[in-house]
């Protein structure tokens, strides 16, 4: 059934407003119930019904245009001169100034421009563009940053592609923005390397952790690897067999040149460091064979210089100390430091006249091999060492003891490049520790379990924001550090300097006290030795007198000189003391003990 109502209107009434009015209700249609339909109706009881009251959401994806940044600069030079005037020529400029000053319009132009310039000078003085108007909000933001808890999160993990997992023995960040990471892989277990172990080391791109960007194919597994700070395409590595090799990534995976085995190290090269030079091609290396060799990669056929770490200054390799770590500071180009396998830090001077004078002094305090050695980037006078169970901070002025130390089993460590009071260490159980000695010297500020195996190497990016750890199973973990650990805090340099100076002063006082105690013990031992010597001289003299008396007595008895008529033998024996050359009571007692006077 369909009901249609048609409203009609004349053409001329189109557009006129409608006028509505009230009227009573009118029944238009009445639909009666159908009994037939009712019989077909089936009742459903109960009737389940589902209603969704939650709001409906829609997901949309939009790919925005990538922002491309471009760095531009402006070189401002002095202008306003005519084309025929050279601004760098003082004579021409002076001549032109005198010519302009003689012009009749010069004075009026200066007066007119003076008022305008005075207006802008007053305007600049009225508004200080460097003034901070909202210091309260900024202080609150600074306090929130200071109260932020230190954290570190894993960004990516780079795994050794080889079938046999090797140790990550060294890491090096690319100087070109830190977007690449070079890792050296080797097995340091002597004569336990699997026969099918790969010798390759790799360069990783931080954006691609699935496969390395480039492979380095040395003749022997690399123990250390370093980027050239002046050229991001050049890398220098030290092999397990003692050879030195360098790569140019533009020329392929094979080394450009390798040092001959005859002039190389005799044992694994544990550290190579680039030197600060004009050519950027000089470096030096250290090995456990007791040698430090200087190289120029333009000619690796022989080292340019050599130093044997023999403390007796005789140059004997049999008594040399094995080198495990090196330290070189560009601000001190003649000085370098060596961390040895015997637990000593050797300070050396490369520009000394003789090889014996190159070893300046030693710092002792470790009981095991020194795995890491690095100067503080803000205060080069103080340096960090990691060895065995301790990490110690030293001052060059105190040679007998460190000024600060920790008590954990460590394998590597380094300073933060952006904060003078923060340093990082890795442990045998796969834990990364972040230390801030301004906050706490006994416990780390942050401890993070990176992996289940031992962490063998550690390296921080130059901006301090990223950190890489290499494990004993060939995994390199990239970590992002929170802003509180990679941002220089307020007055941190001054506080760190005060802390260093205070600890150094305390260590000097303790060192002086120990020196005085040793002097007293030495003088006391010398006095006791002198007394023992005098006492022994007395005993020897008494023995000598006794022997003389015995000989004299028996000589007189045998010759019969003591026999007098009418004098008993006992009386003659009592005359013996009068025959002795001395009246020493000790000697008389000794004679009594021998039974001579009691006969």
Coordinates of C-alpha atoms in Angstrom, one line a residue:
X1 CA 0.0 0.0 0.0
X2 CA 1.5 3.3 -1.0
X3 CA 0.1 6.8 -0.1
X4 CA 1.2 9.8 -2.2
X5 CA 0.4 13.4 -1.4
X6 CA 0.9 15.9 -4.2
X7 CA 1.4 19.6 -3.4
X8 CA 0.7 21.9 -6.3
X9 CA 1.4 25.6 -6.7
X10 CA 1.0 28.1 -9.4
X11 CA 4.0 29.3 -11.3
X12 CA 3.7 32.8 -10.1
X13 CA 3.7 31.7 -6.5
X14 CA 7.1 30.1 -6.7
X15 CA 9.6 31.6 -4.3
X16 CA 7.1 33.0 -1.9
X17 CA 7.5 32.1 1.8
X18 CA 5.3 29.3 3.2
X19 CA 2.7 30.2 5.7
X20 CA 1.9 27.4 8.2
X21 CA -1.1 27.5 10.5
X22 CA -2.5 25.2 13.3
X23 CA -5.4 22.8 12.5
X24 CA -7.0 19.8 14.2
X25 CA -5.6 16.3 13.6
X26 CA -6.9 14.4 10.6
X27 CA -6.9 10.6 10.1
X28 CA -5.4 9.9 6.7
X29 CA -5.3 6.1 6.7
X30 CA -6.1 3.2 9.1
X31 CA -4.4 -0.1 8.6
X32 CA -6.2 -2.9 10.4
X33 CA -4.5 -6.1 11.7
X34 CA -4.3 -9.1 9.5
X35 CA -5.1 -12.4 11.3
X36 CA -3.4 -14.5 8.6
X37 CA 0.0 -12.8 9.2
X38 CA -0.4 -13.3 12.9
X39 CA -0.6 -17.1 12.5
X40 CA 2.8 -17.1 10.7
X41 CA 4.5 -15.1 13.5
X42 CA 7.0 -17.2 15.6
X43 CA 7.9 -15.9 19.0
X44 CA 11.6 -16.0 20.0
X45 CA 12.2 -15.9 23.7
X46 CA 14.9 -15.0 24.7
X47 CA 16.2 -12.9 21.9
X48 CA 20.0 -12.3 22.0
X49 CA 21.1 -8.9 20.8
X50 CA 24.7 -7.4 20.6
X51 CA 25.4 -3.7 20.9
X52 CA 28.8 -2.1 20.4
X53 CA 29.0 1.1 22.5
X54 CA 32.7 1.8 21.8
X55 CA 33.6 4.6 19.4
X56 CA 34.7 3.7 15.9
X57 CA 38.2 4.5 14.9
X58 CA 39.8 4.8 11.6
X59 CA 43.6 4.5 10.8
X60 CA 45.2 6.6 8.0
X61 CA 48.8 6.6 6.8
X62 CA 50.4 9.7 5.3
X63 CA 53.9 9.8 3.9
X64 CA 55.0 13.4 4.2
X65 CA 57.7 14.9 2.2
X66 CA 61.2 14.4 3.6
X67 CA 62.9 17.5 4.9
X68 CA 66.2 18.1 3.2
X69 CA 68.6 20.4 5.1
X70 CA 71.3 22.2 3.5
X71 CA 74.2 24.1 5.2
X72 CA 75.0 27.5 3.8
X73 CA 77.5 30.1 4.8
X74 CA 78.2 33.7 4.1
X75 CA 81.6 35.3 3.8
X76 CA 81.3 39.0 4.7
X77 CA 84.0 41.3 3.4
X78 CA 84.5 45.0 3.6
X79 CA 82.4 46.7 0.9
X80 CA 81.3 50.1 -0.3
X81 CA 84.6 50.9 -2.1
X82 CA 84.7 51.8 -5.8
X83 CA 85.8 49.0 -8.1
X84 CA 89.2 50.7 -8.8
X85 CA 90.0 50.8 -5.1
X86 CA 91.6 47.8 -3.4
X87 CA 90.3 47.6 0.2
X88 CA 93.5 45.8 1.3
X89 CA 95.8 48.5 0.1
X90 CA 96.1 51.0 2.9
X91 CA 97.6 53.7 0.8
X92 CA 94.7 53.7 -1.7
X93 CA 92.1 53.7 1.0
X94 CA 93.7 56.6 2.8
X95 CA 93.9 58.6 -0.4
X96 CA 90.3 57.9 -1.2
X97 CA 89.2 58.9 2.3
X98 CA 91.0 62.3 2.0
X99 CA 89.3 62.8 -1.3
X100 CA 85.9 62.1 0.1
X101 CA 86.4 64.3 3.1
X102 CA 87.2 67.3 1.0
X103 CA 83.9 67.0 -0.8
X104 CA 81.5 69.9 0.0
X105 CA 78.6 67.5 0.7
X106 CA 80.6 65.3 3.0
X107 CA 79.9 67.4 6.2
X108 CA 76.1 67.7 5.6
X109 CA 75.8 63.9 4.9
X110 CA 77.7 63.1 8.1
X111 CA 75.4 65.3 10.1
X112 CA 72.3 63.8 8.5
X113 CA 73.5 60.2 9.0
X114 CA 74.7 60.9 12.5
X115 CA 71.1 61.6 13.8
X116 CA 69.9 58.4 12.3
X117 CA 72.8 56.3 13.7
X118 CA 72.2 57.9 17.1
X119 CA 68.6 56.8 17.0
X120 CA 69.5 53.1 16.3
X121 CA 72.3 53.1 18.9
X122 CA 69.8 54.3 21.6
X123 CA 67.4 51.6 20.4
X124 CA 70.0 48.9 20.8
X125 CA 70.9 50.1 24.2
X126 CA 67.2 50.2 25.3
X127 CA 66.6 46.5 24.4
X128 CA 69.1 43.8 25.4
X129 CA 68.7 41.0 22.9
X130 CA 70.8 38.6 25.1
X131 CA 68.8 39.1 28.3
X132 CA 66.9 36.0 29.6
X133 CA 63.4 37.2 30.6
X134 CA 62.1 33.8 31.6
X135 CA 64.8 32.4 33.9
X136 CA 62.3 30.7 36.3
X137 CA 60.9 28.4 33.6
X138 CA 64.4 27.6 32.4
X139 CA 65.6 26.7 35.9
X140 CA 62.7 24.4 36.2
X141 CA 63.6 22.7 32.9
X142 CA 67.2 22.4 34.0
X143 CA 66.1 20.9 37.3
X144 CA 64.0 18.3 35.4
X145 CA 66.9 17.4 33.2
X146 CA 69.1 17.0 36.3
X147 CA 66.5 14.8 38.0
X148 CA 66.2 12.6 34.9
X149 CA 67.2 9.0 35.7
X150 CA 70.2 7.8 33.6
X151 CA 69.1 5.1 31.1
X152 CA 70.5 3.4 28.1
X153 CA 68.6 1.5 25.5
X154 CA 69.7 -1.0 22.8
X155 CA 69.4 0.4 19.2
X156 CA 70.7 -2.6 17.2
X157 CA 72.9 -5.6 17.4
X158 CA 75.5 -6.5 14.7
X159 CA 76.4 -10.2 14.7
X160 CA 79.4 -11.9 13.3
X161 CA 78.4 -13.3 9.8
X162 CA 80.9 -16.1 10.1
X163 CA 80.0 -19.7 11.0
X164 CA 82.6 -19.7 13.9
X165 CA 81.9 -16.9 16.3
X166 CA 84.9 -14.8 17.2
X167 CA 85.7 -12.2 19.8
X168 CA 85.1 -8.5 19.0
X169 CA 88.6 -7.4 20.0
X170 CA 88.4 -3.7 18.8
X171 CA 85.9 -1.1 17.7
X172 CA 86.4 2.2 15.9
X173 CA 83.9 5.0 14.9
X174 CA 84.2 6.7 11.5
X175 CA 85.3 10.3 11.8
X176 CA 82.8 11.3 9.1
X177 CA 79.8 11.8 11.4
X178 CA 80.0 8.5 13.2
X179 CA 77.6 6.8 10.9
X180 CA 79.9 3.8 10.4
X181 CA 81.5 1.4 12.9
X182 CA 84.6 -0.8 12.2
X183 CA 84.9 -4.0 14.2
X184 CA 88.0 -6.3 14.4
X185 CA 87.3 -10.0 15.0
X186 CA 89.8 -12.5 16.3
X187 CA 90.3 -15.4 18.7
X188 CA 92.8 -14.7 21.5
X189 CA 92.9 -18.2 22.9
X190 CA 96.5 -19.3 22.1
X191 CA 96.6 -22.2 19.6
X192 CA 92.8 -22.9 20.1
X193 CA 91.5 -21.2 17.0
X194 CA 89.2 -23.5 14.9
X195 CA 90.7 -24.4 11.5
X196 CA 87.7 -23.1 9.5
X197 CA 87.7 -19.7 11.3
X198 CA 87.3 -16.7 9.1
X199 CA 90.0 -13.9 9.1
X200 CA 87.7 -11.1 8.0
X201 CA 86.8 -8.0 9.9
X202 CA 83.9 -5.8 8.9
X203 CA 82.6 -2.2 8.6
X204 CA 79.0 -1.8 9.7
X205 CA 76.5 0.9 8.7
X206 CA 74.3 1.9 11.6
X207 CA 71.2 2.0 9.4
X208 CA 71.7 -1.6 8.3
X209 CA 72.5 -4.2 10.9
X210 CA 71.6 -7.3 8.8
X211 CA 74.8 -7.4 6.8
X212 CA 78.1 -5.5 6.9
X213 CA 78.7 -2.7 4.5
X214 CA 82.3 -3.9 3.7
X215 CA 84.6 -6.7 4.6
X216 CA 88.3 -6.3 5.4
X217 CA 90.4 -9.3 4.4
X218 CA 93.8 -9.4 6.3
X219 CA 96.5 -12.1 6.1
X220 CA 95.9 -12.8 9.9
X221 CA 93.0 -12.0 12.2
X222 CA 92.9 -8.4 13.3
X223 CA 93.3 -7.7 17.0
X224 CA 93.1 -3.9 16.7
X225 CA 91.6 -1.5 14.1
X226 CA 91.6 2.3 13.9
X227 CA 90.1 4.8 11.5
X228 CA 92.3 7.7 10.4
X229 CA 91.0 10.8 12.1
X230 CA 91.8 12.9 9.0
X231 CA 90.6 10.5 6.3
X232 CA 87.5 8.4 6.8
X233 CA 88.5 6.0 4.0
X234 CA 91.8 4.9 5.6
X235 CA 92.0 2.3 8.4
X236 CA 95.0 0.8 10.1
X237 CA 95.0 -2.6 11.8
X238 CA 97.3 -4.9 13.8
X239 CA 97.2 -8.6 13.2
X240 CA 97.5 -11.6 15.5
X241 CA 100.8 -12.5 13.7
X242 CA 102.3 -9.1 14.5
X243 CA 101.9 -7.5 11.1
X244 CA 100.6 -4.0 10.4
X245 CA 98.3 -3.3 7.5
X246 CA 96.2 -0.4 6.2
X247 CA 93.1 -0.3 4.0
X248 CA 91.6 2.3 1.7
X249 CA 87.9 1.5 1.4
X250 CA 87.9 3.1 -2.1
X251 CA 90.4 0.4 -3.3
X252 CA 88.6 -2.7 -2.1
X253 CA 88.6 -5.2 0.7
X254 CA 92.3 -6.2 0.5
X255 CA 95.0 -4.2 2.3
X256 CA 96.9 -1.6 0.3
X257 CA 100.1 -2.5 2.0
X258 CA 101.3 -4.9 4.8
X259 CA 104.5 -4.7 6.8
X260 CA 106.9 -7.6 6.2
X261 CA 106.9 -10.3 8.9
X262 CA 110.7 -9.8 9.5
X263 CA 110.4 -6.3 10.7
X264 CA 107.0 -6.6 12.4
X265 CA 106.1 -7.5 15.9
X266 CA 106.8 -11.0 17.1
X267 CA 103.5 -11.3 19.0
X268 CA 99.9 -10.0 18.5
X269 CA 99.5 -6.3 18.1
X270 CA 97.0 -5.1 20.7
X271 CA 96.9 -1.4 20.0
X272 CA 97.6 1.0 17.1
X273 CA 97.2 4.8 17.4
X274 CA 97.4 7.5 14.7
X275 CA 99.8 10.3 15.4
X276 CA 99.1 14.0 15.0
X277 CA 101.2 14.9 11.9
X278 CA 100.9 17.1 8.8
X279 CA 100.7 14.2 6.4
X280 CA 98.2 12.2 8.6
X281 CA 100.0 9.0 7.7
X282 CA 102.1 8.3 10.8
X283 CA 101.1 5.9 13.6
X284 CA 102.6 3.7 16.2
X285 CA 101.8 0.2 17.6
X286 CA 102.4 -1.9 20.7
X287 CA 102.6 -5.6 21.2
X288 CA 103.2 -8.1 24.0
X289 CA 106.7 -8.8 22.6
X290 CA 107.8 -5.7 24.5
X291 CA 108.3 -3.3 21.5
X292 CA 106.6 0.0 20.5
X293 CA 107.1 0.6 16.8
X294 CA 106.5 3.8 14.8
X295 CA 105.2 3.5 11.2
X296 CA 104.5 5.6 8.1
X297 CA 101.8 4.0 5.9
X298 CA 103.5 5.4 2.8
X299 CA 106.3 3.0 3.5
X300 CA 105.5 0.0 5.7
X301 CA 108.6 -1.9 4.6
X302 CA 110.3 -1.0 7.9
X303 CA 109.4 1.0 11.1
X304 CA 110.6 4.5 11.3
X305 CA 111.5 4.2 15.0
X306 CA 111.6 1.5 17.7
X307 CA 111.4 1.4 21.5
X308 CA 112.0 -1.7 23.8
X309 CA 110.1 -1.5 27.1
X310 CA 113.1 -2.6 29.2
X311 CA 113.1 -0.8 32.5
X312 CA 116.8 -1.5 32.9
X313 CA 117.4 0.8 29.8
X314 CA 119.5 -1.9 28.2
X315 CA 117.1 -2.7 25.3
X316 CA 116.9 -6.4 26.1
X317 CA 113.8 -8.0 24.6
X318 CA 114.1 -10.9 27.1
X319 CA 113.4 -8.5 30.0
X320 CA 110.9 -6.2 28.2
X321 CA 107.4 -5.5 29.4
X322 CA 104.5 -6.7 27.2
X323 CA 102.3 -3.9 25.8
X324 CA 98.5 -4.3 25.9
X325 CA 97.3 -0.7 25.7
X326 CA 98.6 2.7 24.4
X327 CA 97.6 6.3 25.0
X328 CA 98.5 9.3 23.0
X329 CA 97.2 12.9 23.5
X330 CA 97.4 15.3 20.6
X331 CA 97.9 18.2 22.9
X332 CA 101.1 16.5 24.2
X333 CA 102.7 15.3 20.9
X334 CA 106.0 14.1 22.5
X335 CA 104.5 12.1 25.4
X336 CA 102.8 8.7 25.3
X337 CA 101.9 6.1 27.8
X338 CA 102.0 2.3 27.7
X339 CA 99.9 -0.1 29.7
X340 CA 101.8 -3.4 30.2
X341 CA 100.9 -7.0 30.8
X342 CA 102.8 -6.9 34.2
X343 CA 100.5 -4.2 35.6
X344 CA 102.7 -1.2 35.2
X345 CA 102.0 2.1 33.4
X346 CA 105.1 3.3 31.6
X347 CA 105.3 7.0 30.8
X348 CA 107.6 7.7 27.8
X349 CA 109.0 10.6 25.8
X350 CA 109.4 10.1 22.1
X351 CA 111.8 13.0 21.6
X352 CA 114.4 11.9 24.1
X353 CA 118.0 11.9 22.8
X354 CA 118.8 8.3 23.7
X355 CA 116.6 5.2 23.9
X356 CA 117.3 4.9 27.6
X357 CA 115.9 8.4 28.3
X358 CA 112.7 7.6 26.4
X359 CA 111.3 5.7 29.5
X360 CA 110.6 8.5 31.9
X361 CA 108.8 6.9 34.9
X362 CA 106.4 4.1 35.9
X363 CA 103.1 4.0 37.8
X364 CA 102.5 0.8 39.8
X365 CA 99.3 -0.3 41.5
X366 CA 97.7 -3.1 39.4
X367 CA 98.2 -6.8 40.0
X368 CA 97.2 -7.8 36.5
X369 CA 97.3 -6.9 32.8
X370 CA 96.2 -3.3 31.9
X371 CA 93.5 -3.8 29.3
X372 CA 92.6 -0.1 28.8
X373 CA 94.5 3.2 29.3
X374 CA 93.1 6.7 28.4
X375 CA 93.7 10.3 29.5
X376 CA 90.8 12.4 30.5
X377 CA 89.7 14.5 27.4
X378 CA 89.2 17.6 29.6
X379 CA 92.1 17.2 32.0
X380 CA 94.9 15.3 30.3
X381 CA 96.9 15.3 33.5
X382 CA 94.7 12.6 34.8
X383 CA 94.2 9.2 33.2
X384 CA 92.1 6.0 33.6
X385 CA 93.4 2.5 33.7
X386 CA 91.4 -0.8 33.6
X387 CA 93.1 -4.0 34.8
X388 CA 91.9 -7.2 36.3
X389 CA 89.6 -6.4 39.2
X390 CA 89.9 -2.6 39.3
X391 CA 89.5 0.6 37.4
X392 CA 91.8 3.3 38.7
X393 CA 92.2 7.1 38.1
X394 CA 95.7 8.4 38.3
X395 CA 97.4 11.8 38.5
X396 CA 100.8 12.4 36.8
X397 CA 102.1 13.9 40.1
X398 CA 101.5 10.8 42.1
X399 CA 103.4 7.7 40.9
X400 CA 103.0 5.3 43.8
X401 CA 99.2 5.1 44.1
X402 CA 96.0 6.1 42.3
X403 CA 93.7 8.8 43.5
X404 CA 90.4 6.9 42.9
X405 CA 89.6 3.2 42.2
X406 CA 86.7 0.7 41.8
X407 CA 86.4 -2.9 42.8
X408 CA 84.8 -5.0 40.0
X409 CA 86.1 -7.5 37.4
X410 CA 86.6 -5.4 34.2
X411 CA 87.9 -5.9 30.7
X412 CA 87.7 -2.5 29.1
X413 CA 86.9 1.1 29.8
X414 CA 86.9 4.6 28.4
X415 CA 86.1 8.2 29.3
X416 CA 83.0 10.1 28.1
X417 CA 84.0 12.5 25.4
X418 CA 81.5 15.2 26.6
X419 CA 81.5 14.9 30.4
X420 CA 84.7 15.0 32.4
X421 CA 83.4 13.1 35.4
X422 CA 81.8 10.1 33.5
X423 CA 83.5 7.0 32.4
X424 CA 82.3 3.6 31.1
X425 CA 83.5 0.0 31.9
X426 CA 82.5 -3.5 30.8
X427 CA 82.6 -6.7 32.8
X428 CA 83.0 -10.4 32.4
X429 CA 79.3 -11.1 33.0
X430 CA 78.2 -8.9 30.1
X431 CA 77.3 -5.8 32.1
X432 CA 77.9 -2.2 31.1
X433 CA 78.6 0.2 34.0
X434 CA 78.4 4.0 33.8
X435 CA 80.4 5.8 36.5
X436 CA 80.0 9.4 37.6
X437 CA 82.5 10.1 40.4
X438 CA 80.9 13.4 41.3
X439 CA 77.8 11.5 42.2
X440 CA 79.2 8.3 43.6
X441 CA 82.7 6.8 43.7
X442 CA 81.9 3.4 45.1
X443 CA 78.9 2.2 42.9
X444 CA 78.1 2.9 39.3
X445 CA 75.4 5.4 38.3
X446 CA 74.0 2.9 35.8
X447 CA 74.4 -0.9 35.4
X448 CA 72.9 -2.5 32.3
X449 CA 73.0 -6.1 31.4
X450 CA 73.9 -6.1 27.7
X451 CA 74.4 -9.8 27.0
X452 CA 75.1 -13.1 28.7
X453 CA 78.7 -13.5 27.5
X454 CA 81.8 -11.4 28.4
X455 CA 82.1 -7.9 26.9
X456 CA 85.6 -7.5 25.5
X457 CA 85.7 -4.1 23.8
X458 CA 84.0 -0.7 24.3
X459 CA 83.9 2.5 22.3
X460 CA 81.9 5.8 22.6
X461 CA 81.0 8.0 19.7
X462 CA 82.5 11.5 19.7
X463 CA 79.3 13.2 20.5
X464 CA 78.8 10.8 23.5
X465 CA 75.3 9.9 22.4
X466 CA 76.0 6.3 21.2
X467 CA 78.1 3.6 22.6
X468 CA 79.2 0.2 21.1
X469 CA 80.1 -2.9 23.1
X470 CA 81.8 -6.0 21.6
X471 CA 81.3 -9.4 23.2
X472 CA 83.2 -12.7 23.2
X473 CA 80.6 -14.3 20.9
X474 CA 81.0 -11.9 18.1
X475 CA 78.0 -9.6 18.8
X476 CA 78.4 -5.8 18.7
X477 CA 75.6 -4.0 20.6
X478 CA 74.8 -0.4 19.8
X479 CA 73.4 1.6 22.8
X480 CA 71.8 5.0 23.0
X481 CA 72.6 6.9 26.2
X482 CA 70.2 9.3 27.8
X483 CA 70.7 13.0 27.5
X484 CA 71.7 13.4 31.1
X485 CA 74.8 11.2 30.6
X486 CA 75.8 12.9 27.3
X487 CA 75.2 16.5 28.2
X488 CA 77.7 18.7 30.1
X489 CA 76.1 19.7 33.4
X490 CA 76.3 23.0 35.1
X491 CA 79.7 23.7 36.7
X492 CA 80.8 20.2 36.0
X493 CA 84.3 21.1 34.8
X494 CA 85.0 23.2 37.9
X495 CA 83.6 20.5 40.2
X496 CA 85.6 17.8 38.5
X497 CA 88.8 19.9 38.6
X498 CA 88.3 20.5 42.3
X499 CA 87.7 16.8 42.9
X500 CA 90.8 15.8 41.0
X501 CA 92.9 18.4 42.9
X502 CA 91.5 17.3 46.3
X503 CA 92.1 13.6 45.7
X504 CA 95.6 14.4 44.3
X505 CA 96.5 16.4 47.4
X506 CA 95.3 13.6 49.7
X507 CA 97.3 11.0 47.7
X508 CA 100.4 13.2 48.0
X509 CA 100.0 13.4 51.8
X510 CA 99.6 9.6 52.0
X511 CA 102.6 9.2 49.8
X512 CA 104.7 11.5 52.0
X513 CA 103.6 9.6 55.1
X514 CA 104.5 6.3 53.6
X515 CA 107.9 7.7 52.6
X516 CA 108.5 8.9 56.1
X517 CA 107.5 5.5 57.5
X518 CA 109.9 3.7 55.1
X519 CA 112.7 6.1 56.1
X520 CA 112.1 5.4 59.8
X521 CA 112.0 1.6 59.2
X522 CA 115.2 1.9 57.2
X523 CA 117.0 3.9 59.9
X524 CA 115.7 1.5 62.5
X525 CA 116.9 -1.5 60.6
X526 CA 120.3 0.1 60.1
X527 CA 120.6 0.8 63.9
X528 CA 119.6 -2.8 64.7
X529 CA 122.2 -4.0 62.2
X530 CA 124.8 -1.8 63.8
X531 CA 124.0 -3.1 67.3
X532 CA 124.1 -6.7 66.0
X533 CA 127.5 -6.0 64.4
X534 CA 128.9 -4.5 67.7
X535 CA 127.6 -7.4 69.7
X536 CA 129.1 -9.9 67.3
X537 CA 132.4 -8.1 67.5
X538 CA 132.3 -8.3 71.3
X539 CA 131.6 -12.1 71.1
X540 CA 134.4 -12.6 68.6
X541 CA 136.8 -10.6 70.8
X542 CA 135.8 -12.7 73.8
X543 CA 136.4 -15.9 71.9
X544 CA 139.8 -14.7 70.8
X545 CA 140.8 -13.8 74.3
X546 CA 139.6 -17.2 75.6
X547 CA 141.7 -19.0 72.9
X548 CA 144.8 -17.0 73.8
X549 CA 144.3 -17.7 77.5
X550 CA 143.9 -21.4 76.9
X551 CA 147.0 -21.6 74.7
X552 CA 149.0 -19.6 77.3
X553 CA 147.8 -21.8 80.1
X554 CA 148.5 -25.1 78.5
X555 CA 151.9 -23.9 77.4
X556 CA 152.8 -23.0 80.9
X557 CA 151.5 -26.3 82.2
X558 CA 153.4 -28.3 79.7
X559 CA 156.6 -26.4 80.3
X560 CA 156.3 -26.8 84.1
X561 CA 156.8 -23.1 84.7
X562 CA 153.9 -23.0 87.2
X563 CA 155.2 -25.8 89.4
X564 CA 156.6 -24.2 92.7
X565 CA 157.9 -26.0 95.6
X566 CA 155.3 -26.4 98.4
X567 CA 152.5 -24.9 96.3
X568 CA 149.4 -27.2 95.8
X569 CA 148.0 -27.6 92.2
X570 CA 144.7 -25.9 93.1
X571 CA 146.6 -22.8 94.2
X572 CA 148.5 -22.8 91.0
X573 CA 145.3 -23.0 88.9
X574 CA 143.8 -20.1 90.8
X575 CA 146.7 -18.0 89.6
X576 CA 145.4 -18.4 86.0
X577 CA 143.2 -15.2 86.0
X578 CA 146.3 -13.1 86.8
X579 CA 147.9 -14.4 83.6
X580 CA 145.1 -13.3 81.3
X581 CA 145.6 -10.0 79.3
X582 CA 142.3 -8.7 80.5
X583 CA 140.0 -8.8 83.5
X584 CA 136.7 -9.2 81.6
X585 CA 134.0 -10.7 83.8
X586 CA 132.4 -12.3 80.7
X587 CA 135.7 -14.1 79.9
X588 CA 136.1 -15.3 83.5
X589 CA 132.5 -16.6 83.4
X590 CA 133.2 -18.3 80.1
X591 CA 136.3 -19.9 81.7
X592 CA 134.2 -21.1 84.6
X593 CA 131.7 -22.7 82.2
X594 CA 134.6 -24.5 80.5
X595 CA 135.6 -26.0 83.9
X596 CA 139.1 -24.5 83.9
X597 CA 138.7 -22.5 87.1
X598 CA 136.6 -25.1 88.9
X599 CA 139.1 -27.9 88.5

